[in-house]
Structure formats: C-alpha cells, structure tokens
C-alpha cells in the first residue's frame, strides 16, 4: 500500500531557485495538507486543500504556492527559495466520516536552501 | 486558535517501565484526537485515533484516554521496550479541516 508518496526525499537549492514538491495519495481522500517541521517549532500548517479545486492558507503560507491538480495530487511550490525555508516538509491526506478525521502522512522531503 | 502542549518534552526510562505521555489543548470542542509516532528522519505514523465521544482507545500495549471537557489526553505505553524510542505527537481535530500538533514528547527507552 503506497498511502501518501512525496518526491523528492532530499533536495538542496540555492537561494532564489524555485522548485516544486510533489505529493500523491492513493486512498481517495478529499483533504490534503502541507506541513513544515522545524526544531523547536513543531509541525506548522502551510496550506491545505479540503477538496479538489480548493486551497486555503494555513499558519505559515508566505513564500509558498500550492496546486491541487486533481483528487490524488497536491503540490507545493517555492518560487524563490530562501534559507528560512530550510525545513522538513510533510504532505498529509485525511479521510473524514461524520466529522471524524484521520490523517496519514508521507515520509517527508528534507529541503536545504544555501 | 487551538494551542496544544505536550509534557514532558523528553523522557528517558529503563526498559519495562510504563510510559505516560500528556497532551493538553485549549479548544475542547474537538471531534477527535490522533496520537502519532515519529522515528528520527521519518514521517508520522498514526498510532491511535480517539473520538470525542470516547473515553479510551486501546491498541496492544498502547492506551489513549481523553477528557474532552478539561482539554486533556494521555497516552500510556505499557512495559516499554527499546523499540518504543521515538517522538510521540498528539493532534486534536476541531471544526474545519486543520489538525493542530503539539511539540511532541521525545522518548528514550534504555535497555
């Protein structure tokens, strides 16, 4: 079972470069999320998508854009990378049934901006 | 805005001891709460989901309790093993689509 798949697993960027982090889920979930995890800051929500065609800002959206390409895929784009965006990025998806939401996470993308 | 606190931040115990991990949250109007495990350099693995109508949820050596009115959940791990060494995170789910995470408790079980 693939679950939530993120690519790439590791990436090094120079300041000012752009890149897109890819995420795909095969569980037919409506909702998908992008989080970043930093030491001492925990997991912080960047963007989320409640359903195909909708996206909303989370706690730390500045410097990022997202695309919900279809129900399976939710990508995160850094247009002009900055060292402050060095982090581990996690994609998640969730199933919801009668207000109960269960989330599943990918293995993460470790991004270093130099 | 939901604030989630996990105490202690780190915990070291000898093998065989029971673990007690605490999670508190400020918005008690939650629908459910999930406990996750994270190994170093890895993603989050869901351990237990406890619904707001439940007081407890069990899976093997793991037991999660929920006191929604006081905004608290506790994860108990019985007879700890070195393989239980990891970071444990809680995430209550309130209205809307966002999970909010605590900072986690880093657990070390010494053989």
PDB file of C-alpha atoms in Angstrom:
ATOM      1  CA  UNK A   1       0.000   0.000   0.000  1.00  0.00           C
ATOM      2  CA  UNK A   2       1.589   3.287  -1.138  1.00  0.00           C
ATOM      3  CA  UNK A   3      -0.510   5.666   1.023  1.00  0.00           C
ATOM      4  CA  UNK A   4       0.980   9.169   0.746  1.00  0.00           C
ATOM      5  CA  UNK A   5       4.022   9.490  -1.505  1.00  0.00           C
ATOM      6  CA  UNK A   6       6.286  12.525  -1.574  1.00  0.00           C
ATOM      7  CA  UNK A   7       9.013  13.360  -4.060  1.00  0.00           C
ATOM      8  CA  UNK A   8      11.829  14.177  -3.837  1.00  0.00           C
ATOM      9  CA  UNK A   9      13.042  12.854  -0.475  1.00  0.00           C
ATOM     10  CA  UNK A  10      16.019  15.223  -0.344  1.00  0.00           C
ATOM     11  CA  UNK A  11      16.801  18.479  -2.131  1.00  0.00           C
ATOM     12  CA  UNK A  12      19.428  21.202  -1.921  1.00  0.00           C
ATOM     13  CA  UNK A  13      18.611  24.561  -3.501  1.00  0.00           C
ATOM     14  CA  UNK A  14      20.488  27.779  -3.897  1.00  0.00           C
ATOM     15  CA  UNK A  15      18.857  30.962  -2.658  1.00  0.00           C
ATOM     16  CA  UNK A  16      16.490  32.290  -5.299  1.00  0.00           C
ATOM     17  CA  UNK A  17      15.945  28.974  -7.088  1.00  0.00           C
ATOM     18  CA  UNK A  18      12.485  27.560  -7.482  1.00  0.00           C
ATOM     19  CA  UNK A  19      11.174  24.047  -7.080  1.00  0.00           C
ATOM     20  CA  UNK A  20       8.003  22.053  -6.675  1.00  0.00           C
ATOM     21  CA  UNK A  21       7.448  19.381  -4.068  1.00  0.00           C
ATOM     22  CA  UNK A  22       5.129  16.651  -5.262  1.00  0.00           C
ATOM     23  CA  UNK A  23       2.613  14.698  -3.219  1.00  0.00           C
ATOM     24  CA  UNK A  24       0.206  11.981  -4.239  1.00  0.00           C
ATOM     25  CA  UNK A  25      -2.194   9.806  -2.257  1.00  0.00           C
ATOM     26  CA  UNK A  26      -3.982   6.674  -3.356  1.00  0.00           C
ATOM     27  CA  UNK A  27      -6.578   6.488  -0.552  1.00  0.00           C
ATOM     28  CA  UNK A  28      -9.257   8.547  -2.318  1.00  0.00           C
ATOM     29  CA  UNK A  29      -9.097  11.207   0.402  1.00  0.00           C
ATOM     30  CA  UNK A  30     -10.710  14.576  -0.153  1.00  0.00           C
ATOM     31  CA  UNK A  31      -8.422  16.636   2.085  1.00  0.00           C
ATOM     32  CA  UNK A  32      -4.701  17.148   1.689  1.00  0.00           C
ATOM     33  CA  UNK A  33      -2.170  19.231   3.630  1.00  0.00           C
ATOM     34  CA  UNK A  34       1.354  20.579   3.558  1.00  0.00           C
ATOM     35  CA  UNK A  35       3.242  20.989   6.826  1.00  0.00           C
ATOM     36  CA  UNK A  36       6.750  22.041   7.654  1.00  0.00           C
ATOM     37  CA  UNK A  37       8.644  20.751  10.670  1.00  0.00           C
ATOM     38  CA  UNK A  38      11.422  22.731  12.294  1.00  0.00           C
ATOM     39  CA  UNK A  39      13.347  22.041  15.515  1.00  0.00           C
ATOM     40  CA  UNK A  40      11.616  23.698  18.443  1.00  0.00           C
ATOM     41  CA  UNK A  41       8.662  24.798  16.282  1.00  0.00           C
ATOM     42  CA  UNK A  42       6.850  21.533  15.781  1.00  0.00           C
ATOM     43  CA  UNK A  43       4.644  20.898  12.770  1.00  0.00           C
ATOM     44  CA  UNK A  44       3.120  24.014  11.224  1.00  0.00           C
ATOM     45  CA  UNK A  45       0.484  24.017   8.521  1.00  0.00           C
ATOM     46  CA  UNK A  46       1.459  25.791   5.300  1.00  0.00           C
ATOM     47  CA  UNK A  47      -1.582  25.171   3.081  1.00  0.00           C
ATOM     48  CA  UNK A  48      -4.415  22.716   2.917  1.00  0.00           C
ATOM     49  CA  UNK A  49      -6.992  21.620   0.399  1.00  0.00           C
ATOM     50  CA  UNK A  50     -10.387  20.481   1.630  1.00  0.00           C
ATOM     51  CA  UNK A  51     -11.335  19.091  -1.765  1.00  0.00           C
ATOM     52  CA  UNK A  52     -10.265  19.069  -5.379  1.00  0.00           C
ATOM     53  CA  UNK A  53     -10.226  22.618  -6.714  1.00  0.00           C
ATOM     54  CA  UNK A  54      -9.985  24.368  -3.324  1.00  0.00           C
ATOM     55  CA  UNK A  55      -6.977  25.538  -1.335  1.00  0.00           C
ATOM     56  CA  UNK A  56      -6.630  27.600   1.832  1.00  0.00           C
ATOM     57  CA  UNK A  57      -3.781  29.207   3.702  1.00  0.00           C
ATOM     58  CA  UNK A  58      -2.538  27.702   6.912  1.00  0.00           C
ATOM     59  CA  UNK A  59      -0.356  29.165   9.615  1.00  0.00           C
ATOM     60  CA  UNK A  60       2.792  29.907   7.544  1.00  0.00           C
ATOM     61  CA  UNK A  61       1.857  30.363   3.842  1.00  0.00           C
ATOM     62  CA  UNK A  62       4.246  33.171   2.902  1.00  0.00           C
ATOM     63  CA  UNK A  63       6.743  32.197   0.221  1.00  0.00           C
ATOM     64  CA  UNK A  64       4.739  29.179  -0.943  1.00  0.00           C
ATOM     65  CA  UNK A  65       2.089  28.365  -3.501  1.00  0.00           C
ATOM     66  CA  UNK A  66       0.072  25.193  -3.929  1.00  0.00           C
ATOM     67  CA  UNK A  67      -1.861  23.410  -6.618  1.00  0.00           C
ATOM     68  CA  UNK A  68      -4.479  20.737  -6.137  1.00  0.00           C
ATOM     69  CA  UNK A  69      -4.045  19.182  -9.531  1.00  0.00           C
ATOM     70  CA  UNK A  70      -6.692  16.509  -9.042  1.00  0.00           C
ATOM     71  CA  UNK A  71      -8.026  14.462  -6.148  1.00  0.00           C
ATOM     72  CA  UNK A  72      -4.778  12.481  -5.860  1.00  0.00           C
ATOM     73  CA  UNK A  73      -2.140  15.187  -6.164  1.00  0.00           C
ATOM     74  CA  UNK A  74      -1.270  18.279  -4.152  1.00  0.00           C
ATOM     75  CA  UNK A  75       1.947  20.127  -4.971  1.00  0.00           C
ATOM     76  CA  UNK A  76       3.860  22.790  -3.065  1.00  0.00           C
ATOM     77  CA  UNK A  77       5.928  25.347  -4.950  1.00  0.00           C
ATOM     78  CA  UNK A  78       8.706  27.578  -3.722  1.00  0.00           C
ATOM     79  CA  UNK A  79       9.054  30.385  -6.267  1.00  0.00           C
ATOM     80  CA  UNK A  80      12.242  31.932  -4.864  1.00  0.00           C
ATOM     81  CA  UNK A  81      13.775  29.797  -2.143  1.00  0.00           C
ATOM     82  CA  UNK A  82      15.219  31.434   0.964  1.00  0.00           C
ATOM     83  CA  UNK A  83      17.417  29.940   3.704  1.00  0.00           C
ATOM     84  CA  UNK A  84      14.477  30.347   6.119  1.00  0.00           C
ATOM     85  CA  UNK A  85      12.666  27.715   4.069  1.00  0.00           C
ATOM     86  CA  UNK A  86      15.205  25.074   5.038  1.00  0.00           C
ATOM     87  CA  UNK A  87      13.000  22.511   6.722  1.00  0.00           C
ATOM     88  CA  UNK A  88      11.412  19.098   6.502  1.00  0.00           C
ATOM     89  CA  UNK A  89       8.177  19.210   4.541  1.00  0.00           C
ATOM     90  CA  UNK A  90       5.384  16.720   5.101  1.00  0.00           C
ATOM     91  CA  UNK A  91       2.353  16.092   2.982  1.00  0.00           C
ATOM     92  CA  UNK A  92      -0.715  14.509   4.545  1.00  0.00           C
ATOM     93  CA  UNK A  93      -4.156  13.439   3.490  1.00  0.00           C
ATOM     94  CA  UNK A  94      -7.219  12.723   5.548  1.00  0.00           C
ATOM     95  CA  UNK A  95     -10.395  10.750   5.482  1.00  0.00           C
ATOM     96  CA  UNK A  96     -13.460  12.246   7.078  1.00  0.00           C
ATOM     97  CA  UNK A  97     -16.508  10.358   8.225  1.00  0.00           C
ATOM     98  CA  UNK A  98     -19.206  12.033  10.314  1.00  0.00           C
ATOM     99  CA  UNK A  99     -16.790  14.748  11.497  1.00  0.00           C
ATOM    100  CA  UNK A 100     -14.118  12.212  12.449  1.00  0.00           C
ATOM    101  CA  UNK A 101     -10.896  12.975  10.589  1.00  0.00           C
ATOM    102  CA  UNK A 102      -7.986  10.552  10.394  1.00  0.00           C
ATOM    103  CA  UNK A 103      -4.774  11.821   8.852  1.00  0.00           C
ATOM    104  CA  UNK A 104      -1.983   9.941   7.115  1.00  0.00           C
ATOM    105  CA  UNK A 105       1.457  11.322   6.388  1.00  0.00           C
ATOM    106  CA  UNK A 106       4.140  10.919   3.763  1.00  0.00           C
ATOM    107  CA  UNK A 107       7.777  10.272   4.612  1.00  0.00           C
ATOM    108  CA  UNK A 108       8.847  13.862   4.174  1.00  0.00           C
ATOM    109  CA  UNK A 109      11.092  15.975   1.944  1.00  0.00           C
ATOM    110  CA  UNK A 110      14.260  17.337   3.503  1.00  0.00           C
ATOM    111  CA  UNK A 111      14.996  20.676   1.882  1.00  0.00           C
ATOM    112  CA  UNK A 112      18.149  22.708   2.411  1.00  0.00           C
ATOM    113  CA  UNK A 113      18.450  26.199   0.955  1.00  0.00           C
ATOM    114  CA  UNK A 114      22.004  27.527   0.833  1.00  0.00           C
TER     115      UNK A 114
ATOM    116  CA  UNK B   1      -6.787  29.303  17.858  1.00  0.00           C
ATOM    117  CA  UNK B   2      -6.037  25.818  19.141  1.00  0.00           C
ATOM    118  CA  UNK B   3      -2.887  25.573  21.276  1.00  0.00           C
ATOM    119  CA  UNK B   4      -1.502  22.121  22.011  1.00  0.00           C
ATOM    120  CA  UNK B   5       1.060  21.391  24.722  1.00  0.00           C
ATOM    121  CA  UNK B   6       2.847  18.126  25.361  1.00  0.00           C
ATOM    122  CA  UNK B   7       4.565  17.451  28.639  1.00  0.00           C
ATOM    123  CA  UNK B   8       7.211  16.313  29.230  1.00  0.00           C
ATOM    124  CA  UNK B   9       9.219  17.372  26.189  1.00  0.00           C
ATOM    125  CA  UNK B  10      11.600  14.457  26.729  1.00  0.00           C
ATOM    126  CA  UNK B  11      11.502  11.293  28.768  1.00  0.00           C
ATOM    127  CA  UNK B  12      14.099   8.604  29.472  1.00  0.00           C
ATOM    128  CA  UNK B  13      13.123   5.357  31.171  1.00  0.00           C
ATOM    129  CA  UNK B  14      14.592   1.894  31.663  1.00  0.00           C
ATOM    130  CA  UNK B  15      13.114  -0.930  29.662  1.00  0.00           C
ATOM    131  CA  UNK B  16       9.999  -2.406  31.218  1.00  0.00           C
ATOM    132  CA  UNK B  17       8.685   0.770  32.801  1.00  0.00           C
ATOM    133  CA  UNK B  18       5.304   2.137  31.814  1.00  0.00           C
ATOM    134  CA  UNK B  19       5.261   5.414  29.869  1.00  0.00           C
ATOM    135  CA  UNK B  20       2.792   8.239  30.470  1.00  0.00           C
ATOM    136  CA  UNK B  21       2.676  10.995  27.858  1.00  0.00           C
ATOM    137  CA  UNK B  22       0.454  14.027  28.340  1.00  0.00           C
ATOM    138  CA  UNK B  23      -1.277  16.259  25.815  1.00  0.00           C
ATOM    139  CA  UNK B  24      -3.350  19.328  26.637  1.00  0.00           C
ATOM    140  CA  UNK B  25      -5.313  21.531  24.265  1.00  0.00           C
ATOM    141  CA  UNK B  26      -7.118  24.843  24.665  1.00  0.00           C
ATOM    142  CA  UNK B  27     -10.155  24.346  22.390  1.00  0.00           C
ATOM    143  CA  UNK B  28     -12.136  21.478  23.897  1.00  0.00           C
ATOM    144  CA  UNK B  29     -14.692  21.468  21.057  1.00  0.00           C
ATOM    145  CA  UNK B  30     -12.854  18.708  19.238  1.00  0.00           C
ATOM    146  CA  UNK B  31     -14.235  15.872  17.126  1.00  0.00           C
ATOM    147  CA  UNK B  32     -11.302  13.521  17.618  1.00  0.00           C
ATOM    148  CA  UNK B  33      -7.657  13.329  18.628  1.00  0.00           C
ATOM    149  CA  UNK B  34      -4.868  11.376  16.996  1.00  0.00           C
ATOM    150  CA  UNK B  35      -1.634  10.135  18.506  1.00  0.00           C
ATOM    151  CA  UNK B  36       1.318   9.729  16.165  1.00  0.00           C
ATOM    152  CA  UNK B  37       4.772   8.254  16.416  1.00  0.00           C
ATOM    153  CA  UNK B  38       7.758   9.731  14.579  1.00  0.00           C
ATOM    154  CA  UNK B  39      11.086   7.956  14.283  1.00  0.00           C
ATOM    155  CA  UNK B  40      14.199  10.065  13.576  1.00  0.00           C
ATOM    156  CA  UNK B  41      14.302  11.162   9.957  1.00  0.00           C
ATOM    157  CA  UNK B  42      10.956   9.553   9.190  1.00  0.00           C
ATOM    158  CA  UNK B  43       7.352  10.558   8.693  1.00  0.00           C
ATOM    159  CA  UNK B  44       4.481  10.340  11.160  1.00  0.00           C
ATOM    160  CA  UNK B  45       2.770   7.030  11.805  1.00  0.00           C
ATOM    161  CA  UNK B  46      -0.728   7.056  13.228  1.00  0.00           C
ATOM    162  CA  UNK B  47      -0.990   5.078  16.464  1.00  0.00           C
ATOM    163  CA  UNK B  48      -4.467   5.713  17.790  1.00  0.00           C
ATOM    164  CA  UNK B  49      -7.482   7.824  16.985  1.00  0.00           C
ATOM    165  CA  UNK B  50      -9.871   8.560  19.824  1.00  0.00           C
ATOM    166  CA  UNK B  51     -13.248  10.088  19.070  1.00  0.00           C
ATOM    167  CA  UNK B  52     -14.680  12.884  21.185  1.00  0.00           C
ATOM    168  CA  UNK B  53     -17.442  10.551  22.405  1.00  0.00           C
ATOM    169  CA  UNK B  54     -14.897   8.017  23.671  1.00  0.00           C
ATOM    170  CA  UNK B  55     -13.047   7.995  26.975  1.00  0.00           C
ATOM    171  CA  UNK B  56     -10.415   5.452  25.947  1.00  0.00           C
ATOM    172  CA  UNK B  57      -8.943   3.690  22.953  1.00  0.00           C
ATOM    173  CA  UNK B  58      -6.590   0.724  23.095  1.00  0.00           C
ATOM    174  CA  UNK B  59      -4.220  -0.948  20.676  1.00  0.00           C
ATOM    175  CA  UNK B  60      -1.918  -3.614  22.062  1.00  0.00           C
ATOM    176  CA  UNK B  61       0.323  -2.056  24.710  1.00  0.00           C
ATOM    177  CA  UNK B  62      -0.984   1.415  23.887  1.00  0.00           C
ATOM    178  CA  UNK B  63      -3.910   3.057  25.613  1.00  0.00           C
ATOM    179  CA  UNK B  64      -5.108   6.597  24.993  1.00  0.00           C
ATOM    180  CA  UNK B  65      -7.547   8.386  27.260  1.00  0.00           C
ATOM    181  CA  UNK B  66      -9.456  11.548  26.504  1.00  0.00           C
ATOM    182  CA  UNK B  67     -11.001  14.064  28.883  1.00  0.00           C
ATOM    183  CA  UNK B  68     -12.528  16.436  26.393  1.00  0.00           C
ATOM    184  CA  UNK B  69     -14.047  18.843  28.910  1.00  0.00           C
ATOM    185  CA  UNK B  70     -10.701  19.530  30.544  1.00  0.00           C
ATOM    186  CA  UNK B  71      -8.788  19.506  27.254  1.00  0.00           C
ATOM    187  CA  UNK B  72      -6.502  16.583  28.057  1.00  0.00           C
ATOM    188  CA  UNK B  73      -5.398  13.322  26.542  1.00  0.00           C
ATOM    189  CA  UNK B  74      -2.907  10.818  27.884  1.00  0.00           C
ATOM    190  CA  UNK B  75      -1.052   8.101  26.023  1.00  0.00           C
ATOM    191  CA  UNK B  76       0.013   5.127  28.127  1.00  0.00           C
ATOM    192  CA  UNK B  77       2.568   2.642  26.822  1.00  0.00           C
ATOM    193  CA  UNK B  78       2.821  -0.460  28.964  1.00  0.00           C
ATOM    194  CA  UNK B  79       6.040  -2.399  29.556  1.00  0.00           C
ATOM    195  CA  UNK B  80       8.197  -0.150  27.406  1.00  0.00           C
ATOM    196  CA  UNK B  81      10.765  -1.599  25.014  1.00  0.00           C
ATOM    197  CA  UNK B  82      13.796  -0.016  23.317  1.00  0.00           C
ATOM    198  CA  UNK B  83      11.819  -0.129  20.080  1.00  0.00           C
ATOM    199  CA  UNK B  84       9.366   2.354  21.612  1.00  0.00           C
ATOM    200  CA  UNK B  85      12.062   5.036  21.463  1.00  0.00           C
ATOM    201  CA  UNK B  86      10.669   7.765  19.223  1.00  0.00           C
ATOM    202  CA  UNK B  87       8.892  11.105  19.357  1.00  0.00           C
ATOM    203  CA  UNK B  88       5.186  10.970  20.103  1.00  0.00           C
ATOM    204  CA  UNK B  89       2.855  13.719  18.896  1.00  0.00           C
ATOM    205  CA  UNK B  90      -0.777  14.425  19.605  1.00  0.00           C
ATOM    206  CA  UNK B  91      -3.124  16.247  17.258  1.00  0.00           C
ATOM    207  CA  UNK B  92      -6.653  17.258  18.264  1.00  0.00           C
ATOM    208  CA  UNK B  93      -9.094  17.943  15.459  1.00  0.00           C
ATOM    209  CA  UNK B  94     -11.646  20.714  15.912  1.00  0.00           C
ATOM    210  CA  UNK B  95     -14.055  22.248  13.403  1.00  0.00           C
ATOM    211  CA  UNK B  96     -12.574  22.975   9.997  1.00  0.00           C
ATOM    212  CA  UNK B  97     -10.042  20.892   8.195  1.00  0.00           C
ATOM    213  CA  UNK B  98      -6.887  21.551  10.161  1.00  0.00           C
ATOM    214  CA  UNK B  99      -5.035  19.315  12.562  1.00  0.00           C
ATOM    215  CA  UNK B 100      -3.003  21.179  15.174  1.00  0.00           C
ATOM    216  CA  UNK B 101       0.057  19.489  16.599  1.00  0.00           C
ATOM    217  CA  UNK B 102       1.791  19.584  19.918  1.00  0.00           C
ATOM    218  CA  UNK B 103       5.572  19.879  20.080  1.00  0.00           C
ATOM    219  CA  UNK B 104       5.921  16.191  20.871  1.00  0.00           C
ATOM    220  CA  UNK B 105       7.490  14.108  23.619  1.00  0.00           C
ATOM    221  CA  UNK B 106      10.839  12.527  22.784  1.00  0.00           C
ATOM    222  CA  UNK B 107      11.064   9.121  24.424  1.00  0.00           C
ATOM    223  CA  UNK B 108      14.197   7.068  25.057  1.00  0.00           C
ATOM    224  CA  UNK B 109      13.834   3.561  26.451  1.00  0.00           C
ATOM    225  CA  UNK B 110      17.155   2.250  27.716  1.00  0.00           C
ATOM    226  CA  UNK B 111      17.878  -1.496  27.586  1.00  0.00           C
TER     227      UNK B 111
END
